[in-house]
CSV table of C-alpha atoms in Angstrom, one decimal:
chain,number,residue,atom,x,y,z
Z,1,MET,CA,63.4,86.6,139.5
Z,2,GLN,CA,62.7,90.0,138.0
Z,3,ILE,CA,65.5,92.7,137.8
Z,4,GLN,CA,64.4,96.3,138.1
Z,5,HIS,CA,66.4,98.6,135.9
Z,6,THR,CA,66.7,102.2,137.2
Z,7,THR,CA,68.0,104.9,135.0
Z,8,LEU,CA,69.8,108.0,136.0
Z,9,ASN,CA,66.7,110.0,135.1
Z,10,ASP,CA,64.5,107.9,137.4
Z,11,MET,CA,67.0,108.5,140.2
Z,12,GLY,CA,66.9,112.2,139.6
Z,13,GLN,CA,63.1,112.3,139.8
Z,14,ASN,CA,63.1,110.2,142.9
Z,15,MET,CA,65.7,112.5,144.6
Z,16,LEU,CA,63.7,115.6,143.6
Z,17,PHE,CA,60.5,114.1,145.0
Z,18,HIS,CA,62.3,113.1,148.2
Z,19,PHE,CA,63.8,116.6,148.6
Z,20,THR,CA,60.6,118.5,147.9
Z,21,SER,CA,58.3,116.4,150.0
Z,22,LYS,CA,60.5,116.4,153.2
Z,23,HIS,CA,62.3,119.7,152.9
Z,24,ILE,CA,59.7,122.2,151.7
Z,25,PRO,CA,59.0,123.6,155.1
Z,26,ILE,CA,62.7,124.1,155.9
Z,27,THR,CA,63.3,125.6,152.5
Z,28,ILE,CA,60.5,128.1,152.9
Z,29,ALA,CA,61.6,129.0,156.4
Z,30,VAL,CA,65.2,129.6,155.3
Z,31,PHE,CA,63.9,131.7,152.4
Z,32,PHE,CA,61.7,133.9,154.5
Z,33,LEU,CA,64.3,134.3,157.3
Z,34,SER,CA,66.9,135.5,154.7
Z,35,MET,CA,64.3,137.9,153.3
Z,36,ILE,CA,63.5,139.5,156.7
Z,37,SER,CA,67.1,139.6,157.8
Z,38,GLY,CA,67.6,142.4,155.3
Z,39,CYS,CA,64.9,144.4,157.1
Z,40,PHE,CA,67.0,144.7,160.3
Z,41,GLU,CA,69.2,147.8,160.5
Z,42,ARG,CA,72.9,147.2,160.4
Z,43,ASN,CA,74.8,149.5,162.8
Z,44,ILE,CA,78.2,151.0,162.6
Z,45,ASN,CA,80.4,152.0,165.5
Z,46,LEU,CA,81.7,155.5,165.3
Z,47,GLU,CA,84.2,157.3,167.6
Z,48,VAL,CA,82.9,160.4,169.5
Z,49,CYS,CA,84.5,163.8,169.4
Z,50,GLY,CA,83.4,166.7,171.5
Z,51,LEU,CA,83.7,170.4,170.4
Z,52,ASN,CA,83.2,172.9,173.2
Z,53,TYR,CA,82.2,176.3,171.9
Z,54,THR,CA,81.6,177.7,175.4
Z,55,SER,CA,83.8,179.4,178.0
Z,56,LEU,CA,83.1,176.7,180.5
Z,57,HIS,CA,85.0,173.4,181.0
Z,58,ILE,CA,82.8,170.4,180.2
Z,59,ASP,CA,83.5,167.9,183.0
Z,60,GLU,CA,81.9,165.0,181.1
Z,61,PHE,CA,79.4,164.3,178.4
Z,62,THR,CA,77.6,161.2,177.1
Z,63,VAL,CA,75.9,160.2,173.9
Z,64,ASN,CA,73.1,157.7,174.5
Z,65,GLY,CA,74.9,156.7,177.7
Z,66,TYR,CA,78.4,156.3,176.0
Z,67,SER,CA,81.1,158.5,177.5
Z,68,GLY,CA,82.6,161.3,175.5
Z,69,ALA,CA,85.1,162.4,178.2
Z,70,ASN,CA,85.8,166.0,179.2
Z,71,ILE,CA,86.6,169.1,177.0
Z,72,SER,CA,88.4,172.3,178.0
Z,73,ALA,CA,86.7,175.6,177.6
Z,74,ASN,CA,86.7,176.6,173.9
Z,75,GLY,CA,88.4,173.4,173.1
Z,76,GLY,CA,88.0,169.9,171.8
Z,77,GLY,CA,88.2,168.4,168.4
Z,78,GLY,CA,91.5,166.7,169.0
Z,79,GLY,CA,90.5,163.7,171.1
Z,80,PHE,CA,88.2,160.8,170.4
Z,81,THR,CA,86.5,158.2,172.5
Z,82,CYS,CA,85.0,154.9,171.5
Z,83,CYS,CA,82.2,154.3,170.4
Z,84,ILE,CA,78.6,155.0,169.6
Z,85,ALA,CA,76.5,152.6,167.5
Z,86,LEU,CA,74.4,154.3,164.8
Z,87,PRO,CA,72.6,152.8,161.8
Z,88,ARG,CA,74.8,152.6,158.8
Z,89,LYS,CA,72.0,154.2,156.7
Z,90,TRP,CA,70.5,157.4,158.0
Z,91,HIS,CA,66.7,157.5,158.4
Z,92,GLU,CA,64.1,160.2,159.2
Z,93,GLY,CA,63.6,160.9,162.9
Z,94,MET,CA,67.1,159.8,164.1
Z,95,SER,CA,68.2,161.4,167.3
Z,96,VAL,CA,70.7,160.9,170.2
Z,97,LYS,CA,70.5,161.9,173.8
Z,98,ILE,CA,73.3,164.1,175.0
Z,99,ARG,CA,74.0,164.6,178.7
Z,100,TRP,CA,76.8,166.9,180.1
Z,101,THR,CA,77.9,168.8,183.1
Z,102,ASN,CA,79.9,172.0,182.8
Z,103,ASP,CA,79.5,173.8,186.1
Z,104,GLY,CA,82.4,172.3,188.1
Z,105,THR,CA,80.2,170.1,190.2
Z,106,LYS,CA,81.6,167.0,188.5
Z,107,PHE,CA,78.7,164.8,187.6
Z,108,GLN,CA,76.0,166.3,189.9
Z,109,ASN,CA,74.1,168.8,187.8
Z,110,TYR,CA,73.6,167.3,184.3
Z,111,LYS,CA,72.0,169.1,181.4
Z,112,GLU,CA,70.3,167.0,178.8
Z,113,ARG,CA,69.2,167.4,175.2
Z,114,THR,CA,67.7,165.1,172.6
Z,115,VAL,CA,69.3,166.1,169.3
Z,116,ALA,CA,68.3,165.3,165.8
Z,117,VAL,CA,71.0,163.6,163.7
Z,118,PRO,CA,71.3,165.3,160.3
Z,119,LYS,CA,71.3,163.2,157.2
Z,120,TYR,CA,74.5,161.4,156.4
Z,121,SER,CA,75.8,159.0,153.8
Z,122,ASP,CA,78.5,156.3,153.6
Z,123,LYS,CA,81.1,158.9,152.6
Z,124,ASP,CA,80.5,160.8,155.9
Z,125,LEU,CA,81.1,157.8,158.1
Z,126,GLY,CA,84.1,158.8,160.2
Z,127,PHE,CA,83.0,159.9,163.7
Z,128,LEU,CA,80.2,161.6,165.6
Z,129,ALA,CA,81.0,165.2,166.4
Z,130,VAL,CA,79.1,166.7,169.3
Z,131,HIS,CA,79.1,170.6,169.3
Z,132,PHE,CA,78.3,172.5,172.6
Z,133,TYR,CA,77.2,176.1,172.3
Z,134,PRO,CA,77.0,178.9,174.9
Z,135,ASP,CA,73.2,178.9,174.9
Z,136,ASP,CA,73.3,175.2,176.0
Z,137,SER,CA,72.2,174.1,172.6
Z,138,VAL,CA,73.9,171.0,171.1
Z,139,LYS,CA,74.3,169.9,167.5
Z,140,VAL,CA,75.7,166.6,166.3
Z,141,LEU,CA,77.1,165.6,163.0
Z,142,VAL,CA,78.3,162.3,161.4
Z,143,THR,CA,81.4,163.4,159.6
Z,144,ASN,CA,85.0,162.6,158.6
Z,145,HIS,CA,86.1,166.3,158.8
Z,146,THR,CA,87.0,168.5,161.7
Z,147,ASP,CA,85.5,171.9,162.4
Z,148,SER,CA,88.5,173.6,160.6
Z,149,PHE,CA,87.6,172.0,157.3
Z,150,PRO,CA,86.4,174.5,154.7
Z,151,GLY,CA,82.6,174.3,154.4
Z,152,TYR,CA,82.2,172.5,157.7
Z,153,PRO,CA,78.5,173.0,158.6
Z,154,TYR,CA,79.1,173.9,162.3
Z,155,PRO,CA,82.3,175.9,162.4
Z,156,ARG,CA,83.8,177.2,165.6
Z,157,PRO,CA,82.4,180.7,166.3
Z,158,ALA,CA,84.8,183.5,165.8
Z,159,ASN,CA,86.3,185.1,168.9
Z,160,LYS,CA,84.6,188.4,169.7
Z,161,SER,CA,86.9,191.3,170.3
Z,162,PRO,CA,86.3,193.2,173.6
C-alpha cells in the first residue's frame, strides 16, 4: 500500500486551480457588474419650495408631477413639500417640467414650462426652489438658502412704488 503525502503547498495549488476553473465566469460577471453599477446615476430626494413673485395666487404647482402645493400672491419661501428626485451630481442638459395654475379655476387651466436646472454641487443640496415671475417665466435652483440670503441669484423683485 502506497501512502500519498500532500503538503500544504500542494493543497493551495489544488484549491487555486479548483477556484479558477469553476468560478472564473462568476468572478468576471461580478467584476463587470460592479464596474457598470458606478455608471448609474444616484439620485437624491430634495424638498420643494415655491416662491411666487406674481400678484396672483398659485392654486397648485408640480415639478415633474410631484406636488408643490399652493402659494399666496407675492408669497412663498416658508413652506416645503416632499420630494423631488434629482441626480446627486449635476450634468449638462438637466431640466424639470413645471406645471401650475394661478387663475382661480383650480386645476383647470394649467401653464407649463420646461426649465433648465442650473449647475449645483454637493454644498448646494438642500431643496429645489421654484420661482414664478409675472411674465409666466419660471426659474429653479437647487440651494440651501432662501431668497433673502445675501447674493441669492433669484432675489424677490423690489416692490414698485405707485
